[in-house]
Coordinates of N, CA, C and O in Angstrom, one line a residue:
Q1 N 50.7 22.1 -16.8 CA 49.3 21.1 -16.5 C 48.6 21.3 -17.8 O 48.3 22.2 -18.4
V2 N 48.1 20.2 -18.2 CA 47.0 20.0 -19.2 C 45.9 19.2 -18.9 O 46.2 18.1 -18.5
Q3 N 44.8 19.5 -19.0 CA 43.6 18.6 -18.8 C 42.9 18.2 -20.0 O 42.8 19.1 -20.8
L4 N 42.5 17.0 -20.4 CA 41.7 16.7 -21.5 C 40.6 16.0 -21.3 O 40.4 15.2 -20.4
V5 N 39.6 16.4 -22.2 CA 38.2 15.9 -21.9 C 37.9 15.3 -23.4 O 37.8 16.2 -24.4
E6 N 37.6 14.1 -23.5 CA 37.2 13.4 -24.8 C 35.6 13.6 -24.9 O 35.0 13.4 -23.8
S7 N 34.9 13.6 -26.0 CA 33.7 13.6 -26.3 C 33.4 12.9 -27.7 O 34.1 13.0 -28.4
G8 N 32.1 12.8 -27.9 CA 31.9 12.3 -29.3 C 31.7 10.6 -29.4 O 31.0 10.2 -30.4
G9 N 32.0 9.9 -28.4 CA 31.6 8.6 -28.5 C 30.2 8.1 -28.4 O 29.4 8.8 -28.3
G10 N 30.0 6.7 -29.0 CA 28.5 6.5 -28.9 C 28.6 5.0 -29.6 O 29.6 4.4 -29.8
L11 N 27.3 4.6 -29.8 CA 26.9 3.3 -30.2 C 26.6 3.6 -32.0 O 25.6 4.3 -32.1
V12 N 27.4 2.9 -32.8 CA 26.8 3.0 -34.1 C 26.8 1.8 -34.7 O 27.5 0.8 -34.2
Q13 N 26.4 1.6 -36.0 CA 26.5 0.4 -36.8 C 27.6 0.4 -37.8 O 28.1 1.4 -38.1
A14 N 28.1 -0.9 -37.9 CA 29.2 -1.0 -39.0 C 29.0 -0.2 -40.1 O 27.7 -0.4 -40.8
G15 N 30.1 0.5 -40.7 CA 29.9 1.4 -41.9 C 29.6 2.7 -41.7 O 29.8 3.4 -42.5
E16 N 29.1 3.1 -40.4 CA 28.8 4.4 -40.0 C 29.9 5.2 -39.6 O 31.1 4.7 -39.7
S17 N 29.8 6.3 -39.3 CA 30.9 7.3 -38.9 C 30.7 8.0 -37.6 O 29.6 7.9 -37.1
L18 N 31.8 8.4 -37.0 CA 31.7 9.1 -35.7 C 32.8 10.3 -35.6 O 33.9 9.9 -36.4
K19 N 32.7 11.1 -35.0 CA 33.7 12.2 -34.9 C 33.9 12.6 -33.4 O 33.0 13.0 -32.6
L20 N 35.2 12.1 -32.9 CA 35.4 12.3 -31.5 C 36.2 13.7 -31.3 O 37.0 14.3 -32.4
S21 N 36.0 14.4 -30.2 CA 36.7 15.7 -30.1 C 37.5 15.5 -28.5 O 37.1 14.6 -27.7
C22 N 38.7 16.2 -28.5 CA 39.3 16.2 -27.3 C 39.8 17.7 -27.1 O 40.4 18.3 -27.9
A23 N 39.1 18.1 -25.9 CA 39.4 19.6 -25.6 C 40.5 19.5 -24.4 O 40.3 19.0 -23.5
A24 N 41.6 20.5 -24.7 CA 42.6 20.6 -23.8 C 42.5 22.0 -23.0 O 42.1 22.9 -23.8
S25 N 42.7 22.0 -21.6 CA 42.8 23.0 -21.1 C 43.9 23.2 -20.1 O 44.5 22.1 -19.9
G26 N 44.2 24.3 -19.4 CA 45.4 24.4 -18.5 C 46.5 25.1 -19.0 O 46.4 25.7 -20.3
S27 N 47.5 25.3 -18.4 CA 48.5 26.3 -18.7 C 49.5 25.6 -19.9 O 50.0 26.5 -20.4
L28 N 49.3 24.3 -20.2 CA 50.2 23.9 -21.2 C 49.2 23.2 -22.2 O 49.5 22.1 -22.9
S29 N 48.1 23.9 -22.5 CA 47.0 23.2 -23.3 C 47.4 23.4 -24.7 O 46.8 22.8 -25.7
R30 N 48.3 24.3 -25.1 CA 48.5 24.4 -26.7 C 50.1 24.1 -27.0 O 50.8 24.0 -26.1
G31 N 50.2 24.0 -28.2 CA 51.7 23.6 -28.6 C 52.1 22.3 -28.3 O 53.4 22.0 -28.3
N32 N 51.2 21.3 -28.3 CA 51.8 20.0 -28.0 C 51.5 19.0 -29.1 O 50.3 19.2 -29.9
T33 N 52.2 18.0 -29.3 CA 51.8 16.8 -30.0 C 50.8 16.2 -29.2 O 50.7 15.8 -28.2
M34 N 49.8 15.8 -30.3 CA 48.4 15.1 -29.6 C 48.2 13.8 -30.4 O 48.6 13.8 -31.5
A35 N 47.6 13.0 -29.7 CA 47.4 11.7 -30.1 C 46.2 11.1 -29.7 O 45.5 11.4 -28.8
W36 N 45.6 10.1 -30.4 CA 44.4 9.1 -30.0 C 45.0 8.0 -29.8 O 45.7 7.3 -30.9
Y37 N 44.5 7.2 -28.8 CA 44.9 5.9 -28.6 C 43.3 5.1 -28.3 O 42.5 5.9 -28.0
R38 N 43.6 3.8 -28.4 CA 42.2 3.1 -28.1 C 42.6 1.9 -27.4 O 43.7 1.2 -27.5
Q39 N 41.7 1.4 -26.6 CA 41.7 0.1 -25.8 C 40.5 -0.7 -26.1 O 39.4 -0.4 -25.4
A40 N 40.6 -1.9 -26.4 CA 39.5 -2.7 -26.6 C 39.5 -3.6 -25.4 O 40.6 -3.9 -24.7
P41 N 38.4 -4.2 -25.0 CA 38.5 -5.1 -23.8 C 39.4 -6.2 -24.0 O 39.3 -7.0 -25.0
G42 N 40.2 -6.4 -22.9 CA 41.3 -7.5 -23.0 C 42.5 -7.3 -23.5 O 43.4 -8.0 -23.7
N43 N 42.6 -6.1 -24.2 CA 43.7 -5.6 -25.2 C 44.6 -4.4 -24.6 O 44.0 -3.9 -23.6
Q44 N 45.7 -4.4 -24.9 CA 46.5 -3.2 -24.6 C 46.1 -2.0 -25.2 O 45.4 -2.1 -26.3
R45 N 46.3 -0.9 -24.6 CA 46.1 0.2 -25.3 C 47.1 0.5 -26.6 O 48.2 0.2 -26.4
E46 N 46.5 0.9 -27.6 CA 47.1 1.1 -29.0 C 47.0 2.3 -29.5 O 45.9 2.9 -29.4
F47 N 48.0 2.7 -30.1 CA 48.1 4.0 -31.0 C 47.2 3.9 -32.3 O 47.1 3.1 -32.8
V48 N 46.6 5.1 -32.4 CA 45.5 5.1 -33.4 C 46.1 6.2 -34.4 O 46.2 5.9 -35.6
A49 N 46.1 7.4 -34.0 CA 46.6 8.4 -34.8 C 47.2 9.5 -34.0 O 47.0 9.7 -32.8
G50 N 48.2 10.4 -34.7 CA 48.9 11.4 -33.9 C 49.0 12.8 -34.9 O 48.8 12.7 -36.1
I51 N 48.9 13.9 -34.3 CA 49.1 15.2 -35.0 C 50.0 16.0 -34.3 O 50.2 16.1 -33.1
Y52 N 51.2 16.5 -35.1 CA 52.3 17.3 -34.5 C 52.1 18.7 -34.5 O 51.0 19.1 -35.1
V53 N 52.9 19.4 -33.8 CA 52.7 20.8 -33.8 C 52.7 21.4 -35.1 O 52.0 22.2 -35.4
N54 N 53.5 20.9 -36.0 CA 53.5 21.3 -37.5 C 52.4 21.0 -38.4 O 52.2 21.4 -39.4
G55 N 51.5 20.3 -37.7 CA 50.4 19.8 -38.5 C 50.5 18.3 -39.2 O 49.6 17.9 -39.8
L56 N 51.9 18.0 -39.2 CA 52.0 16.6 -39.8 C 51.2 15.5 -39.0 O 51.1 15.4 -37.8
T57 N 50.7 14.5 -39.5 CA 49.8 13.4 -39.1 C 50.5 12.0 -39.3 O 51.2 11.7 -40.4
N58 N 50.1 11.1 -38.5 CA 50.4 9.7 -38.8 C 49.4 8.8 -38.3 O 48.7 9.2 -37.3
Y59 N 49.3 7.6 -38.7 CA 48.1 6.8 -38.2 C 48.8 5.3 -38.4 O 49.7 5.1 -39.0
S60 N 48.0 4.5 -37.4 CA 48.2 3.2 -37.5 C 47.7 2.6 -38.9 O 46.8 3.1 -39.5
N61 N 48.4 1.4 -39.1 CA 47.8 0.7 -40.4 C 46.4 0.4 -40.3 O 45.7 0.6 -41.4
S62 N 45.8 0.0 -39.4 CA 44.5 -0.4 -39.3 C 43.4 0.7 -39.4 O 42.4 0.4 -39.8
V63 N 43.8 2.0 -39.3 CA 42.9 3.0 -39.5 C 43.2 3.9 -40.6 O 42.4 4.7 -41.1
E64 N 44.4 3.9 -41.3 CA 44.9 4.7 -42.2 C 43.8 4.7 -43.5 O 43.6 3.6 -43.8
G65 N 43.3 5.8 -43.9 CA 42.4 5.9 -45.2 C 41.1 5.7 -44.8 O 40.2 6.3 -45.4
R66 N 40.7 5.5 -43.2 CA 39.3 5.5 -42.8 C 39.1 6.8 -41.8 O 38.1 7.3 -41.6
F67 N 40.3 6.9 -40.9 CA 40.3 7.9 -40.0 C 41.0 9.2 -40.4 O 42.2 9.1 -41.0
T68 N 40.6 10.4 -39.9 CA 41.3 11.5 -40.0 C 41.5 12.4 -38.5 O 40.4 12.7 -38.0
I69 N 42.8 12.6 -38.2 CA 42.9 13.4 -37.1 C 43.3 14.8 -37.5 O 44.0 15.1 -38.7
S70 N 42.6 15.8 -36.7 CA 42.8 17.1 -37.1 C 42.8 18.0 -35.8 O 42.6 17.5 -34.8
K71 N 43.3 19.3 -36.0 CA 43.1 20.2 -34.7 C 42.5 21.5 -35.1 O 42.4 21.9 -36.4
N72 N 41.9 22.4 -34.2 CA 41.4 23.6 -34.4 C 42.7 24.5 -34.6 O 43.9 24.2 -34.3
R73 N 42.6 25.8 -35.1 CA 43.7 26.8 -35.5 C 44.3 27.0 -34.0 O 45.5 27.3 -34.0
A74 N 43.6 27.1 -32.9 CA 44.2 27.4 -31.5 C 45.1 26.2 -31.1 O 46.0 26.4 -30.3
G75 N 44.7 25.0 -31.6 CA 45.6 23.9 -31.3 C 45.2 23.3 -29.9 O 46.1 22.4 -29.3
N76 N 44.1 23.7 -29.4 CA 43.7 23.3 -28.0 C 42.7 22.2 -28.2 O 42.0 21.7 -27.2
V77 N 42.0 22.1 -29.5 CA 41.0 21.0 -29.5 C 41.5 19.9 -30.8 O 42.0 20.4 -31.9
V78 N 41.4 18.7 -30.5 CA 41.8 17.7 -31.6 C 40.6 16.9 -31.9 O 39.9 16.5 -30.8
Y79 N 40.6 16.6 -33.0 CA 39.4 15.6 -33.4 C 39.9 14.3 -34.2 O 41.0 14.4 -34.6
L80 N 39.0 13.5 -34.1 CA 39.3 12.2 -34.8 C 37.9 11.9 -35.6 O 37.0 11.4 -35.0
E81 N 38.0 12.1 -36.8 CA 36.8 11.7 -37.7 C 37.0 10.2 -38.0 O 38.0 9.9 -38.8
M82 N 36.1 9.2 -37.8 CA 36.3 7.9 -38.3 C 35.0 7.6 -39.1 O 33.9 7.6 -38.7
N83 N 35.5 7.0 -40.3 CA 34.4 6.5 -41.1 C 34.6 5.1 -41.3 O 35.7 4.4 -41.1
S84 N 33.6 4.4 -42.0 CA 33.7 3.1 -42.3 C 34.0 2.3 -40.9 O 34.9 1.3 -41.2
L85 N 33.4 2.6 -40.0 CA 33.7 1.9 -38.7 C 33.2 0.4 -38.8 O 32.2 0.0 -39.5
S86 N 34.2 -0.5 -38.1 CA 33.7 -1.8 -38.1 C 33.8 -2.3 -36.6 O 34.4 -1.6 -35.7
P87 N 33.3 -3.5 -36.4 CA 33.3 -3.9 -34.8 C 34.7 -4.0 -34.3 O 34.8 -3.8 -33.1
E88 N 35.7 -4.2 -35.2 CA 37.0 -4.1 -34.7 C 37.6 -2.9 -34.1 O 38.6 -2.7 -33.5
D89 N 36.9 -1.7 -34.5 CA 37.1 -0.3 -33.8 C 36.5 0.0 -32.6 O 36.6 0.9 -32.0
T90 N 35.8 -1.1 -32.0 CA 35.1 -0.8 -30.7 C 36.3 -0.6 -29.7 O 37.1 -1.5 -29.6
G91 N 36.0 0.3 -28.7 CA 36.9 0.3 -27.5 C 36.8 1.6 -26.9 O 35.9 2.4 -27.2
V92 N 37.6 1.9 -26.1 CA 37.7 3.3 -25.4 C 38.7 4.0 -26.0 O 39.7 3.6 -26.2
Y93 N 38.4 5.1 -26.4 CA 39.4 6.0 -27.3 C 39.9 7.1 -26.2 O 39.0 8.0 -25.5
Y94 N 41.2 7.3 -26.2 CA 41.7 8.2 -25.3 C 42.5 9.2 -26.0 O 43.2 8.9 -27.0
C95 N 42.6 10.4 -25.6 CA 43.4 11.5 -26.0 C 44.6 11.6 -25.3 O 44.5 11.6 -24.0
K96 N 45.8 11.9 -25.8 CA 46.9 12.0 -25.1 C 47.6 13.4 -25.6 O 47.8 13.6 -26.9
A97 N 48.1 14.0 -24.6 CA 49.1 15.3 -25.0 C 50.5 15.0 -24.6 O 50.7 14.5 -23.5
V98 N 51.5 15.5 -25.4 CA 52.8 15.2 -25.1 C 53.4 16.6 -24.8 O 53.5 17.4 -25.8
T99 N 53.4 16.7 -23.6 CA 54.1 18.0 -23.2 C 55.6 18.0 -22.6 O 56.1 16.9 -22.5
P100 N 56.1 19.1 -22.4 CA 57.7 19.1 -22.1 C 57.7 18.5 -20.6 O 58.9 18.0 -20.1
Y101 N 56.6 18.5 -19.9 CA 56.7 17.6 -18.4 C 56.0 16.3 -18.4 O 56.0 15.8 -17.4
G102 N 55.9 15.8 -19.7 CA 55.4 14.4 -19.6 C 54.1 14.3 -20.3 O 53.5 15.3 -20.8
D103 N 53.4 13.0 -20.4 CA 52.2 12.8 -21.3 C 51.0 13.0 -20.3 O 51.1 12.6 -19.1
S104 N 49.9 13.5 -20.8 CA 48.8 13.7 -20.2 C 47.6 12.9 -20.9 O 47.7 12.9 -22.2
W105 N 46.7 12.3 -20.2 CA 45.6 11.5 -20.6 C 44.4 12.0 -20.3 O 44.2 12.5 -19.3
G106 N 43.5 11.8 -21.2 CA 42.0 12.3 -20.9 C 41.5 10.9 -20.3 O 42.1 9.8 -20.2
Q107 N 40.2 10.7 -20.0 CA 39.5 9.7 -19.3 C 38.8 8.8 -20.4 O 38.5 7.5 -19.8
G108 N 38.9 9.2 -21.5 CA 38.1 8.3 -22.5 C 36.9 8.4 -22.8 O 36.2 8.9 -22.1
T109 N 36.5 8.0 -24.1 CA 35.0 8.0 -24.4 C 34.8 6.7 -25.2 O 35.8 6.2 -26.1
Q110 N 33.8 5.9 -24.9 CA 33.5 4.7 -25.4 C 33.0 4.8 -26.8 O 32.0 5.6 -27.1
V111 N 33.4 3.9 -27.8 CA 33.0 3.7 -29.1 C 32.5 2.3 -29.3 O 33.4 1.4 -29.1
T112 N 31.4 2.2 -29.7 CA 31.0 0.5 -29.9 C 30.3 0.7 -31.2 O 29.5 1.3 -31.6
V113 N 30.9 -0.5 -32.0 CA 30.4 -0.7 -33.3 C 29.7 -1.9 -33.5 O 30.6 -3.0 -33.1
S114 N 28.5 -2.0 -33.8 CA 27.8 -3.2 -33.9 C 27.8 -3.7 -35.2 O 27.7 -2.9 -36.2
S115 N 27.8 -5.0 -35.5 CA 27.8 -5.6 -36.7 C 26.4 -5.7 -37.3 O 25.3 -5.6 -36.8

């Protein structure tokens, strides 16, 4: 089992930055592929960025070059550094862990970008 807790969301103006954190705990908290998703009001949840156990990363086209996903050495905290934010980045950001027993999700953290 793995439990995920996101933090770091807030209200910012366009062009500003935020850094989200996702802390994993539980017996399966390490050694997982981790990812960030987001969901804007009225929209489906969409992939934002992922980081694999070997450290490789991938991003959606809409955030590549602006967002950076990383993790701590222990592999149980994942970060999403978001730069040059725009109102289109507004939404609830969720952390996901891919474990051998299925996916686990956090409860999300709200990011609101004002124009």
